[in-house]
Amino acid sequence: MIKGQKKKVELKISGMTCASCVRTIEKSLLNLKGVRKAEVNLGKETAVVEYDSSEIGLIEIEKAIRDSGYKVINEEVILKIGGMTCAMCVRSIENALKNLDGVLHVNVNLGTEKAHVIFNPRMITIADMRKAIEDTGYQYLGIEGEKEEDAEKILREKELKEKQKRFIIGLAVGGFLLALGYLPIKFPFSLPYFMLIISTPVFFFISYPIFKAGYRALRNKNLNMDVMYSMGIGVAYFTSVFATFGFVFSTEFLFYDTAVLLASFLTLGRYLEARAKGKTSEAIKKLIGLQPKTALVIRDNKEIEIPIEDVRINDLVIVKPGEKIPVDGEVIEGESFVDESMITGESIPVFKEKGKTVIGGTLNKNGIIKFKATKVGKDTVLAQIIKLVEEAQASKPPLQRIADKAVSYFIPAVLAIAIISFISWYFIFSDTLLFALNSLISVLVIACPCALGLATPTAVTVGIGRGAEFGILIKNGEALEISPKLSTIIFDKTGTLTKGKPEVTDIIGINVDKNELLKLTASIEKNSQHPLAEAIVKKAQEFDIKLERVTKFNTFGGKGVIAVINGKEVLIGNRKLLQEKGISYSQEIEERISFLENQGKTVILVAMENKLIGIFGVADTLKETAKKAVEAIKNMKIDVGMITGDNARTAKAIAKQIGINKVLAEVLPQEKAKAVKNLQNEGEIIAFVGDGINDAPALVQADVGIAIGSGTDVAIESGDIVLMKDNLLDVVAAVQLSKKVMKRIKQNLFWAFAYNTALIPVAAGVLYPFFHITFRPELAGLAMAMSSVTVVTLSLMLKKYIPPIKK
C-alpha cells in the first residue's frame, strides 16, 4: 500500500434506519485521525470516506462503523493457487494480497492451496488479486464456487425474513392479548399473570433489535429514534409488569397488548422501509447484471471459455449470435448488428464491421464477430458507467442540508414535547396517570425523522438510476438541483449542434487554378486534425489529387495554420489571422466572402507570399434534432445560445435556422470558459453543452456542464451530466428528469415535515379537550411506519417516469 496518499472508499453498510444513524456514523468516522471527509447515504446504505492512508487504514475505518453498532458488508472469495511449496510461499501470497487496497483479510492454506479473501468489491477486483498472485510468482487457478456473489442480496433477504417473522408473531399474540381484554368471560386464572407469561417472550423477541439499536446509540452518546422507540415500548411493558404485581400501578395500567402491538408495528415499518429501499438501486443492479460471467477467447489457436476477469488486453474474443459482448474491443473479423440500448438508450441496433468498436455488456444480434480486447475490468465503458452512477447516487444535493439540520434538532424537541405532554396532563390538568402515560408513549413512537432522512437519498438514487436507463448519466446531486433553475443553455456549434462532418461546397481561386489551389491547401491541411482541415483533404482525395510534402508547419489556435511548400510560405485561416499578418483584399472579394457567410458557410482564406490566392466555403450540416431541441428548451422558459469560433455573420445564419437568438461568435476554444463566466457575472445560471473533447474548461466553468457524445466516443470524465447518445433531445430530457426528481424530493420533504407537524400535537393530546381525539400508542406506531413507506413509495414512482420529450 502506498503510504501518505489520499484515498477514497465506498462502504456498504447495513443496520441504518433513520437520519440519526447517518449522523452517528458520520460523527464516528470524522472523529478518526486521518479521515478528511465522510458522507453517509441512507437511501443507498453506503458511506463514502476520504482518508489519508499514512494515518489510518481501511480496517480501522470499518472498525469505527462496527463499534457504532452497524455492519459493513464485504464480499468473500476463495482463490485456488498453484505453485506453493512451503510456509514462505503462504507468507508471500498473504503479503501480496494484504498490500492491495480494499483487501481486509487474507488466510492462505498451504494444504488445500487456497486463499480465503475478504475484500471490498468497490475498491478491488478478482483480476487485481490474480495479478498480485502471478506477479509474486505463483499460479492463479481460478475461483472456488461463487461465494463472492450476492452477499448484499443474501443479507438483505435474511433481514427481511427476520423482520417479517417478528411482525407476524407479534401481530398474532398482540391481537390475542387485545381480544382477551374485550371478551365477556370470567377466567379461572389471574388474567394479568397469564398476559405477563404470554407476552414476555414474544415482546422481547420482537423488541430485541430495537433495544439493541437504542443501547448502541446511547453508548455512542447519540439520541436517535431507536432510543425513543425503546423508551416508548419499554414504558408500556414495564408499567404493565408493575401493574401485574400491584407495585405503584393498578391493573388498569395493563399495556401488554399495546407493548406487543406497538413493537410489531414498528417492526412492520422497518420491514416495509427496508423492502422498498432495496428496490431503489435496481437500475445499478441491472447495469451490473449486463456483465457476462465468461468469454470465449482464442488461446494457443484454440477456442476456450474463461471467466471474464481472466480476459486480458489484446486477447482475441469470439462472440456468437445472441451472446453478450464481454469486454470493450475493436472488431477484426465478421459483421453483425449489436444492440447497445442498455448502454446508450438507443433502441436501433448498430452495425459492426472490421475497425468498429464494441462495448462490453451489449448484445450481439445476428452474426459471429471476432474482436481484439482493448479495455478490460474496471476500464471498460460499462464499469465506468457503473462507477459514475454509484458515486452520483451517493452524492447529496444541497437541499438535503435542510433535512439534515432539521433532524439534528428533531429528537431533542420530540423528547421535550413527550415530557411536557406527560407533565401537563398529569400535574397541570390533573388528568389520569393512564391518559398521561398514553400521551407520553404516543409522542415517543409517532415522531419520525426517518421520513426526513429518506426523502432526498431515495429520490436521488431512483432518479439517477432512471436517467442511466435512458443513457443520461447525472454525475452528482448538485447537477440535479441546479438544472431546474437554469436560465440559459449554451450549445457549442461544431459537433454539438452540427454533425461535425463539414464538407467543402465552394472553391474559388484568385489568379490560381482550382485544382492547384486544392492541392496546395490539402497538402498543408493533412497535417492538421481540425474537422475543417479534414474536409479539405477529403475533397482532394475525391479528385485523386496527389499531395506534396510541406515543411515548417505551425498552428495558430482557433485562427489557422502556416507552412512552407515548394519554398513558398502559405497561410490558411480566417479573417482574423490574415488581418494579424497584414494581408488585405478588395471589396469585391469581401462581398464574395460575405455571400458565403450569409449562407451559413464557414470561409477559409488561403494566402501565399502575403497575397490572397483562394477562398474555400465549408458547410456543416445541422443535426436533425437540433431545431426540436431548441424549441423544447424555449418552451421550458430557458434561453438558448450558441458559441462558435465562426465569424458573426456565419454564426447568425446557422443560429437563425434553428431559432437561436443569442450568438457568441469568433470565440477561440480557450476563451469559451471566459464567455460562460461573463454570462454568469450577469446573473445567468448556465448549462454548457459540448462534446467534452476541446471544451472541457467551459464544461467545468458552467453551472451544469453537459457532455454529449455517442457510446464509447463520449468523454465520461467531462461534464456534470453525460449523454451517451448523440441526440440533442437528451439535453431536454436531462433537464426534465432533473426537474421531476427535485419536485419529488420537495414533495417527500413536504410530506415528511407535514406528517410530523400534524401528528405529534395530536399524539400529545392537543385535540383531546375539544374533540376527545387522541392516539392509542399502537396506532401511533403504525402511523409512524406508514410515513417512511409513503416517502420511499413516492420515490419509487420515479422508476416509471418518462421525460415528455421521449414520449
Short mmCIF file of C-alpha atoms in Angstrom, two decimals, residues 175-638:
data_model
loop_
_atom_site.label_atom_id
_atom_site.label_comp_id
_atom_site.label_asym_id
_atom_site.label_seq_id
_atom_site.Cartn_x
_atom_site.Cartn_y
_atom_site.Cartn_z
CA GLY A 175 -54.21 -9.38 18.68
CA PHE A 176 -54.91 -12.29 21.05
CA LEU A 177 -53.99 -10.17 24.09
CA LEU A 178 -56.16 -7.31 22.82
CA ALA A 179 -59.11 -9.68 22.39
CA LEU A 180 -58.69 -11.01 25.95
CA GLY A 181 -59.46 -7.55 27.32
CA TYR A 182 -62.77 -7.38 25.47
CA LEU A 183 -64.07 -10.93 25.92
CA PRO A 184 -67.00 -11.04 28.41
CA ILE A 185 -65.63 -14.17 30.07
CA LYS A 186 -64.60 -14.79 33.66
CA PHE A 187 -61.29 -16.63 33.54
CA PRO A 188 -60.44 -19.30 36.17
CA PHE A 189 -56.95 -17.85 36.47
CA SER A 190 -55.35 -14.46 37.06
CA LEU A 191 -55.56 -12.61 33.72
CA PRO A 192 -52.66 -10.19 34.46
CA TYR A 193 -50.28 -13.10 35.24
CA PHE A 194 -51.47 -15.01 32.17
CA MET A 195 -50.85 -11.94 29.96
CA LEU A 196 -47.40 -11.50 31.51
CA ILE A 197 -46.44 -15.12 30.72
CA ILE A 198 -47.82 -14.95 27.17
CA SER A 199 -46.44 -11.53 26.24
CA THR A 200 -42.95 -11.51 27.80
CA PRO A 201 -41.07 -13.93 25.46
CA VAL A 202 -42.86 -12.51 22.40
CA PHE A 203 -42.26 -8.89 23.44
CA PHE A 204 -38.51 -9.37 23.90
CA PHE A 205 -38.24 -11.45 20.70
CA ILE A 206 -39.81 -8.60 18.69
CA SER A 207 -38.19 -5.74 20.59
CA TYR A 208 -34.63 -7.07 20.82
CA PRO A 209 -33.40 -5.29 17.63
CA ILE A 210 -34.99 -2.01 18.79
CA PHE A 211 -33.47 -2.21 22.30
CA LYS A 212 -30.11 -3.26 20.87
CA ALA A 213 -30.07 -0.30 18.45
CA GLY A 214 -31.15 2.07 21.22
CA TYR A 215 -28.38 0.82 23.52
CA ARG A 216 -25.65 1.25 20.93
CA ALA A 217 -26.88 4.78 20.21
CA LEU A 218 -26.68 5.72 23.90
CA ARG A 219 -23.27 4.05 24.15
CA ASN A 220 -22.12 6.37 21.35
CA LYS A 221 -23.74 9.36 23.13
CA ASN A 222 -26.40 9.77 20.46
CA LEU A 223 -30.12 10.31 20.76
CA ASN A 224 -31.88 8.62 17.87
CA MET A 225 -35.31 7.17 17.11
CA ASP A 226 -34.31 3.76 18.43
CA VAL A 227 -33.82 5.39 21.84
CA MET A 228 -37.27 6.98 21.55
CA TYR A 229 -38.91 3.74 20.46
CA SER A 230 -37.12 1.81 23.22
CA MET A 231 -38.47 4.29 25.76
CA GLY A 232 -42.00 4.06 24.32
CA ILE A 233 -42.31 0.27 24.24
CA GLY A 234 -40.26 -0.05 27.47
CA VAL A 235 -42.62 2.25 29.38
CA ALA A 236 -45.63 0.32 28.05
CA TYR A 237 -44.23 -3.08 29.02
CA PHE A 238 -42.68 -2.31 32.40
CA THR A 239 -45.71 -0.28 33.53
CA SER A 240 -47.74 -3.43 32.80
CA VAL A 241 -45.32 -5.57 34.83
CA PHE A 242 -45.56 -3.19 37.81
CA ALA A 243 -49.37 -3.20 37.50
CA THR A 244 -49.41 -7.02 37.42
CA PHE A 245 -47.66 -7.20 40.80
CA GLY A 246 -49.61 -4.22 42.21
CA PHE A 247 -46.47 -2.13 42.53
CA VAL A 248 -47.14 1.63 42.00
CA PHE A 249 -49.82 1.00 39.32
CA SER A 250 -53.22 -0.69 39.44
CA THR A 251 -54.46 -3.30 36.93
CA GLU A 252 -55.97 -0.60 34.71
CA PHE A 253 -52.36 0.06 33.61
CA LEU A 254 -52.03 -3.28 31.80
CA PHE A 255 -50.45 -2.35 28.43
CA TYR A 256 -49.24 -5.81 27.38
CA ASP A 257 -51.29 -5.77 24.19
CA THR A 258 -50.15 -2.20 23.48
CA ALA A 259 -46.48 -3.07 24.08
CA VAL A 260 -46.55 -6.12 21.77
CA LEU A 261 -48.60 -4.49 19.00
CA LEU A 262 -46.54 -1.30 19.19
CA ALA A 263 -43.27 -3.23 18.80
CA SER A 264 -44.90 -5.21 15.96
CA PHE A 265 -45.97 -2.10 14.05
CA LEU A 266 -42.54 -0.52 14.50
CA THR A 267 -41.04 -3.73 13.08
CA LEU A 268 -43.56 -3.64 10.19
CA GLY A 269 -42.41 -0.09 9.38
CA ARG A 270 -38.78 -1.21 9.29
CA TYR A 271 -39.71 -4.21 7.13
CA LEU A 272 -41.66 -2.18 4.55
CA GLU A 273 -38.98 0.53 4.54
CA ALA A 274 -36.14 -1.99 4.02
CA ARG A 275 -38.04 -3.77 1.26
CA ALA A 276 -38.76 -0.50 -0.55
CA LYS A 277 -35.19 0.76 -0.12
CA GLY A 278 -33.93 -2.46 -1.70
CA LYS A 279 -35.80 -1.51 -4.89
CA THR A 280 -34.24 1.97 -5.17
CA SER A 281 -30.95 0.59 -6.53
CA GLU A 282 -32.45 -1.73 -9.14
CA ALA A 283 -31.09 0.38 -12.01
CA ILE A 284 -27.50 -0.13 -10.88
CA LYS A 285 -28.18 -3.84 -10.34
CA LYS A 286 -29.44 -4.02 -13.95
CA LEU A 287 -26.19 -2.42 -15.16
CA ILE A 288 -24.11 -4.85 -13.10
CA GLY A 289 -26.25 -7.69 -14.47
CA LEU A 290 -25.22 -6.75 -18.02
CA GLN A 291 -21.72 -8.09 -17.37
CA PRO A 292 -21.40 -11.66 -18.71
CA LYS A 293 -19.65 -14.20 -16.47
CA THR A 294 -17.45 -15.75 -19.17
CA ALA A 295 -15.81 -15.01 -22.50
CA LEU A 296 -14.83 -17.21 -25.47
CA VAL A 297 -11.21 -16.40 -26.39
CA ILE A 298 -8.56 -17.82 -28.67
CA ARG A 299 -5.50 -19.13 -26.80
CA ASP A 300 -2.83 -21.29 -28.45
CA ASN A 301 -5.01 -21.44 -31.59
CA LYS A 302 -7.85 -22.99 -29.56
CA GLU A 303 -11.21 -21.55 -28.55
CA ILE A 304 -11.56 -21.72 -24.77
CA GLU A 305 -14.16 -20.32 -22.38
CA ILE A 306 -12.66 -18.37 -19.47
CA PRO A 307 -14.03 -16.24 -16.58
CA ILE A 308 -14.45 -12.62 -17.64
CA GLU A 309 -11.92 -11.42 -15.07
CA ASP A 310 -9.26 -13.50 -16.89
CA VAL A 311 -9.66 -11.64 -20.20
CA ARG A 312 -6.61 -9.53 -20.97
CA ILE A 313 -5.92 -6.62 -23.30
CA ASN A 314 -5.19 -7.81 -26.89
CA ASP A 315 -6.98 -11.14 -26.31
CA LEU A 316 -8.95 -12.30 -29.38
CA VAL A 317 -12.59 -12.74 -28.34
CA ILE A 318 -15.33 -14.53 -30.29
CA VAL A 319 -18.99 -13.62 -29.78
CA LYS A 320 -21.79 -15.68 -31.32
CA PRO A 321 -25.36 -14.51 -32.14
CA GLY A 322 -27.46 -13.92 -29.03
CA GLU A 323 -24.44 -13.63 -26.73
CA LYS A 324 -23.30 -10.61 -24.75
CA ILE A 325 -20.04 -8.91 -25.64
CA PRO A 326 -17.80 -9.47 -22.59
CA VAL A 327 -15.35 -6.51 -22.79
CA ASP A 328 -14.63 -3.44 -24.93
CA GLY A 329 -12.73 -4.00 -28.14
CA GLU A 330 -12.20 -3.46 -31.87
CA VAL A 331 -13.74 -5.77 -34.46
CA ILE A 332 -11.14 -7.54 -36.61
CA GLU A 333 -13.36 -10.08 -38.36
CA GLY A 334 -17.06 -10.63 -39.08
CA GLU A 335 -20.16 -8.46 -39.30
CA SER A 336 -23.20 -8.17 -37.06
CA PHE A 337 -25.82 -5.83 -35.64
CA VAL A 338 -25.28 -5.09 -31.95
CA ASP A 339 -27.98 -3.91 -29.53
CA GLU A 340 -26.39 -1.09 -27.48
CA SER A 341 -29.68 0.13 -25.93
CA MET A 342 -28.65 -0.99 -22.45
CA ILE A 343 -25.68 1.43 -22.59
CA THR A 344 -26.77 4.31 -24.81
CA GLY A 345 -30.56 4.07 -24.64
CA GLU A 346 -30.62 3.90 -28.48
CA SER A 347 -33.15 1.22 -29.47
CA ILE A 348 -31.92 0.67 -33.05
CA PRO A 349 -29.13 -1.96 -33.29
CA VAL A 350 -25.79 -0.65 -34.59
CA PHE A 351 -23.99 -2.34 -37.48
CA LYS A 352 -20.48 -3.54 -36.58
CA GLU A 353 -17.75 -4.50 -39.02
CA LYS A 354 -13.96 -4.57 -39.16
CA GLY A 355 -12.47 -1.50 -37.45
CA LYS A 356 -15.61 -0.65 -35.44
CA THR A 357 -15.61 -0.58 -31.63
CA VAL A 358 -17.81 -2.79 -29.46
CA ILE A 359 -18.84 -2.17 -25.85
CA GLY A 360 -18.85 -4.80 -23.12
CA GLY A 361 -22.34 -5.71 -21.88
CA THR A 362 -24.05 -5.07 -25.23
CA LEU A 363 -25.88 -7.84 -27.12
CA ASN A 364 -24.69 -9.38 -30.39
CA LYS A 365 -27.77 -9.96 -32.55
CA ASN A 366 -27.23 -11.94 -35.75
CA GLY A 367 -23.63 -12.60 -36.79
CA ILE A 368 -20.38 -14.02 -35.43
CA ILE A 369 -17.74 -11.38 -34.71
CA LYS A 370 -14.15 -11.65 -33.61
CA PHE A 371 -12.63 -8.68 -31.86
CA LYS A 372 -9.45 -7.62 -30.07
CA ALA A 373 -9.95 -6.67 -26.41
CA THR A 374 -8.90 -3.04 -25.82
CA LYS A 375 -10.36 -2.39 -22.36
CA VAL A 376 -10.99 -4.90 -19.59
CA GLY A 377 -12.05 -4.91 -15.94
CA LYS A 378 -12.65 -1.51 -14.39
CA ASP A 379 -11.51 0.31 -17.56
CA THR A 380 -14.49 -0.76 -19.70
CA VAL A 381 -17.21 1.74 -20.58
CA LEU A 382 -19.77 -0.30 -18.59
CA ALA A 383 -17.55 -0.39 -15.49
CA GLN A 384 -17.02 3.38 -15.73
CA ILE A 385 -20.77 3.98 -16.07
CA ILE A 386 -21.47 1.77 -13.04
CA LYS A 387 -18.84 3.64 -11.00
CA LEU A 388 -20.20 7.01 -12.13
CA VAL A 389 -23.81 6.13 -11.30
CA GLU A 390 -22.86 4.68 -7.91
CA GLU A 391 -20.92 7.84 -7.00
CA ALA A 392 -23.77 10.05 -8.21
CA GLN A 393 -26.34 8.11 -6.18
CA ALA A 394 -24.17 8.55 -3.08
CA SER A 395 -23.94 12.34 -3.53
CA LYS A 396 -26.08 14.77 -1.56
CA PRO A 397 -27.88 17.70 -3.20
CA PRO A 398 -27.62 20.95 -1.18
CA LEU A 399 -31.37 20.67 -0.43
CA GLN A 400 -30.64 17.69 1.81
CA ARG A 401 -28.81 20.00 4.22
CA ILE A 402 -32.21 21.42 5.25
CA ALA A 403 -33.41 17.96 6.24
CA ASP A 404 -30.10 17.10 7.96
CA LYS A 405 -30.24 20.30 10.01
CA ALA A 406 -33.89 19.70 10.94
CA VAL A 407 -33.09 16.17 12.13
CA SER A 408 -30.33 17.41 14.44
CA TYR A 409 -32.93 19.39 16.43
CA PHE A 410 -35.79 16.94 15.91
CA ILE A 411 -35.23 14.25 18.52
CA PRO A 412 -34.43 16.54 21.49
CA ALA A 413 -37.55 18.55 20.56
CA VAL A 414 -39.74 15.41 20.44
CA LEU A 415 -38.36 14.18 23.76
CA ALA A 416 -39.15 17.58 25.27
CA ILE A 417 -42.71 17.50 23.83
CA ALA A 418 -43.28 13.99 25.25
CA ILE A 419 -42.14 15.03 28.74
CA ILE A 420 -44.08 18.32 28.62
CA SER A 421 -47.18 16.41 27.47
CA PHE A 422 -46.95 13.98 30.41
CA ILE A 423 -46.33 16.74 32.98
CA SER A 424 -49.11 18.94 31.56
CA TRP A 425 -51.82 16.27 31.58
CA TYR A 426 -50.94 14.72 34.91
CA PHE A 427 -49.72 17.61 37.05
CA ILE A 428 -51.28 20.71 35.45
CA PHE A 429 -54.60 19.50 34.01
CA SER A 430 -54.96 16.78 36.71
CA ASP A 431 -55.92 14.09 34.19
CA THR A 432 -55.39 10.41 34.95
CA LEU A 433 -51.93 8.88 35.05
CA LEU A 434 -53.19 6.36 32.47
CA PHE A 435 -54.01 9.12 29.98
CA ALA A 436 -50.73 10.95 30.64
CA LEU A 437 -48.73 7.76 30.07
CA ASN A 438 -50.63 7.03 26.84
CA SER A 439 -49.79 10.53 25.65
CA LEU A 440 -46.10 10.14 26.54
CA ILE A 441 -45.78 6.80 24.73
CA SER A 442 -47.70 8.02 21.65
CA VAL A 443 -45.46 11.07 21.20
CA LEU A 444 -42.31 8.97 21.59
CA VAL A 445 -43.32 6.48 18.90
CA ILE A 446 -45.21 8.65 16.40
CA ALA A 447 -42.32 11.05 15.70
CA CYS A 448 -40.40 10.04 12.60
CA PRO A 449 -37.20 11.63 11.33
CA CYS A 450 -36.75 8.50 9.18
CA ALA A 451 -39.06 10.00 6.56
CA LEU A 452 -36.97 13.19 6.57
CA GLY A 453 -33.77 11.19 6.21
CA LEU A 454 -35.12 9.09 3.32
CA ALA A 455 -36.82 11.91 1.39
CA THR A 456 -33.76 13.02 -0.58
CA PRO A 457 -31.45 9.97 -0.98
CA THR A 458 -34.17 7.60 -2.18
CA ALA A 459 -35.37 10.05 -4.84
CA VAL A 460 -31.77 10.78 -5.95
CA THR A 461 -30.95 7.06 -6.18
CA VAL A 462 -34.04 6.16 -8.20
CA GLY A 463 -33.89 9.32 -10.38
CA ILE A 464 -30.22 8.91 -11.31
CA GLY A 465 -30.79 5.22 -11.97
CA ARG A 466 -33.73 6.06 -14.23
CA GLY A 467 -31.55 8.55 -16.12
CA ALA A 468 -28.92 5.85 -16.69
CA GLU A 469 -31.60 3.68 -18.35
CA PHE A 470 -32.14 6.48 -20.89
CA GLY A 471 -28.38 6.94 -21.46
CA ILE A 472 -28.40 10.12 -19.33
CA LEU A 473 -25.68 9.95 -16.68
CA ILE A 474 -26.17 12.60 -13.98
CA LYS A 475 -22.92 12.65 -12.05
CA ASN A 476 -23.87 14.42 -8.82
CA GLY A 477 -26.70 15.75 -6.71
CA GLU A 478 -25.71 19.37 -7.35
CA ALA A 479 -26.40 18.96 -11.08
CA LEU A 480 -29.85 17.61 -10.22
CA GLU A 481 -30.63 20.61 -8.05
CA ILE A 482 -29.24 23.30 -10.36
CA SER A 483 -30.74 22.01 -13.64
CA PRO A 484 -34.33 23.09 -12.84
CA LYS A 485 -33.03 26.61 -12.09
CA LEU A 486 -31.22 27.12 -15.42
CA SER A 487 -31.80 30.45 -17.16
CA THR A 488 -29.69 29.80 -20.30
CA ILE A 489 -28.36 26.73 -22.11
CA ILE A 490 -25.35 27.45 -24.35
CA PHE A 491 -24.56 24.98 -27.14
CA ASP A 492 -21.16 24.64 -28.74
CA LYS A 493 -21.72 24.66 -32.52
CA THR A 494 -19.31 22.24 -34.19
CA GLY A 495 -20.04 18.62 -33.36
CA THR A 496 -22.82 19.54 -30.96
CA LEU A 497 -25.49 21.41 -32.91
CA THR A 498 -23.92 20.27 -36.17
CA LYS A 499 -22.84 16.77 -37.19
CA GLY A 500 -19.18 17.76 -37.01
CA LYS A 501 -18.57 16.42 -40.54
CA PRO A 502 -18.10 19.56 -42.66
CA GLU A 503 -17.95 19.35 -46.46
CA VAL A 504 -16.32 21.70 -48.96
CA THR A 505 -19.06 23.36 -51.01
CA ASP A 506 -17.17 26.18 -52.77
CA ILE A 507 -13.63 26.54 -54.14
CA ILE A 508 -12.76 30.00 -55.52
CA GLY A 509 -9.30 30.53 -57.00
CA ILE A 510 -7.93 34.08 -57.30
CA ASN A 511 -5.47 34.02 -60.18
CA VAL A 512 -4.91 30.32 -59.37
CA ASP A 513 -6.39 27.14 -60.89
CA LYS A 514 -8.95 25.48 -58.60
CA ASN A 515 -7.20 22.09 -58.65
CA GLU A 516 -3.84 23.72 -57.93
CA LEU A 517 -5.40 25.66 -55.04
CA LEU A 518 -6.96 22.46 -53.65
CA LYS A 519 -3.66 20.56 -53.98
CA LEU A 520 -1.71 23.33 -52.24
CA THR A 521 -4.21 23.73 -49.39
CA ALA A 522 -4.82 19.99 -48.81
CA SER A 523 -1.05 19.29 -48.72
CA ILE A 524 -0.78 21.62 -45.73
CA GLU A 525 -4.08 20.72 -44.05
CA LYS A 526 -3.29 16.99 -43.98
CA ASN A 527 -1.01 17.82 -41.01
CA SER A 528 -3.97 19.21 -39.02
CA GLN A 529 -6.61 17.32 -37.02
CA HIS A 530 -9.23 20.09 -37.33
CA PRO A 531 -12.57 18.98 -38.89
CA LEU A 532 -12.37 21.81 -41.48
CA ALA A 533 -8.89 20.67 -42.47
CA GLU A 534 -10.12 17.09 -42.82
CA ALA A 535 -12.93 18.30 -45.11
CA ILE A 536 -10.41 19.91 -47.49
CA VAL A 537 -8.18 16.79 -47.51
CA LYS A 538 -11.25 14.63 -48.19
CA LYS A 539 -12.18 16.88 -51.14
CA ALA A 540 -8.67 16.46 -52.61
CA GLN A 541 -8.97 12.67 -52.27
CA GLU A 542 -12.25 12.76 -54.22
CA PHE A 543 -10.35 14.31 -57.17
CA ASP A 544 -7.40 11.87 -56.75
CA ILE A 545 -5.01 14.78 -56.20
CA LYS A 546 -1.55 13.72 -55.12
CA LEU A 547 -0.44 15.75 -52.11
CA GLU A 548 3.00 17.29 -51.70
CA ARG A 549 5.44 17.45 -48.80
CA VAL A 550 5.45 20.59 -46.64
CA THR A 551 7.86 22.00 -44.03
CA LYS A 552 7.73 24.41 -41.09
CA PHE A 553 4.11 23.57 -40.33
CA ASN A 554 2.69 25.57 -37.42
CA THR A 555 -0.76 26.34 -35.97
CA PHE A 556 -2.44 29.45 -34.59
CA GLY A 557 -5.11 28.24 -32.12
CA GLY A 558 -8.60 28.97 -33.43
CA LYS A 559 -7.27 31.03 -36.35
CA GLY A 560 -5.45 28.81 -38.85
CA VAL A 561 -2.12 27.30 -39.92
CA ILE A 562 1.06 28.27 -41.75
CA ALA A 563 3.59 26.15 -43.67
CA VAL A 564 6.20 26.24 -46.42
CA ILE A 565 5.54 24.35 -49.67
CA ASN A 566 7.84 24.43 -52.70
CA GLY A 567 9.87 27.12 -50.92
CA LYS A 568 6.86 29.44 -50.54
CA GLU A 569 5.09 30.41 -47.32
CA VAL A 570 1.36 29.66 -47.34
CA LEU A 571 -1.14 30.94 -44.77
CA ILE A 572 -4.54 29.20 -44.31
CA GLY A 573 -7.13 30.55 -41.89
CA ASN A 574 -9.86 33.04 -41.06
CA ARG A 575 -10.13 36.82 -41.39
CA LYS A 576 -8.55 37.41 -38.01
CA LEU A 577 -5.35 35.57 -38.96
CA LEU A 578 -4.98 37.45 -42.26
CA GLN A 579 -5.58 40.78 -40.52
CA GLU A 580 -2.89 40.00 -37.95
CA LYS A 581 -0.45 39.17 -40.76
CA GLY A 582 -1.36 42.42 -42.62
CA ILE A 583 -2.84 40.71 -45.69
CA SER A 584 -5.61 42.75 -47.35
CA TYR A 585 -8.03 42.12 -50.23
CA SER A 586 -10.50 44.05 -52.40
CA GLN A 587 -14.11 45.00 -51.63
CA GLU A 588 -15.25 42.60 -54.36
CA ILE A 589 -13.57 39.71 -52.53
CA GLU A 590 -15.14 40.87 -49.27
CA GLU A 591 -18.59 40.71 -50.88
CA ARG A 592 -17.97 37.16 -52.11
CA ILE A 593 -16.88 36.13 -48.60
CA SER A 594 -19.97 37.78 -47.08
CA PHE A 595 -22.22 35.97 -49.60
CA LEU A 596 -20.88 32.58 -48.44
CA GLU A 597 -21.15 33.53 -44.77
CA ASN A 598 -24.77 34.63 -45.15
CA GLN A 599 -25.50 31.09 -46.34
CA GLY A 600 -24.16 29.79 -43.01
CA LYS A 601 -20.90 28.56 -44.51
CA THR A 602 -17.51 28.81 -42.86
CA VAL A 603 -14.99 30.63 -45.04
CA ILE A 604 -11.33 29.56 -45.20
CA LEU A 605 -8.90 32.02 -46.79
CA VAL A 606 -5.63 30.97 -48.44
CA ALA A 607 -2.71 33.41 -48.89
CA MET A 608 0.70 32.80 -50.44
CA GLU A 609 3.60 35.21 -50.27
CA ASN A 610 1.30 37.74 -48.46
CA LYS A 611 -1.36 37.70 -51.22
CA LEU A 612 -4.85 36.17 -51.10
CA ILE A 613 -4.99 33.35 -53.67
CA GLY A 614 -8.15 31.42 -52.78
CA ILE A 615 -11.36 31.02 -50.82
CA PHE A 616 -13.00 27.82 -49.57
CA GLY A 617 -16.65 27.63 -48.45
CA VAL A 618 -17.28 24.80 -45.97
CA ALA A 619 -20.72 23.79 -44.66
CA ASP A 620 -21.50 21.59 -41.66
CA THR A 621 -24.97 20.02 -41.58
CA LEU A 622 -27.18 20.71 -38.56
CA LYS A 623 -28.35 17.65 -36.62
CA GLU A 624 -31.93 16.58 -37.30
CA THR A 625 -32.92 17.02 -33.65
CA ALA A 626 -31.36 20.49 -33.23
CA LYS A 627 -34.44 22.57 -34.07
CA LYS A 628 -36.84 20.44 -31.99
CA ALA A 629 -34.47 20.52 -29.00
CA VAL A 630 -34.14 24.33 -29.15
CA GLU A 631 -37.94 24.72 -29.35
CA ALA A 632 -38.47 22.39 -26.39
CA ILE A 633 -35.91 24.29 -24.27
CA LYS A 634 -37.59 27.61 -25.10
CA ASN A 635 -40.94 26.10 -24.08
CA MET A 636 -39.40 25.48 -20.64
CA LYS A 637 -38.75 29.26 -20.39
CA ILE A 638 -35.00 28.77 -20.76
#
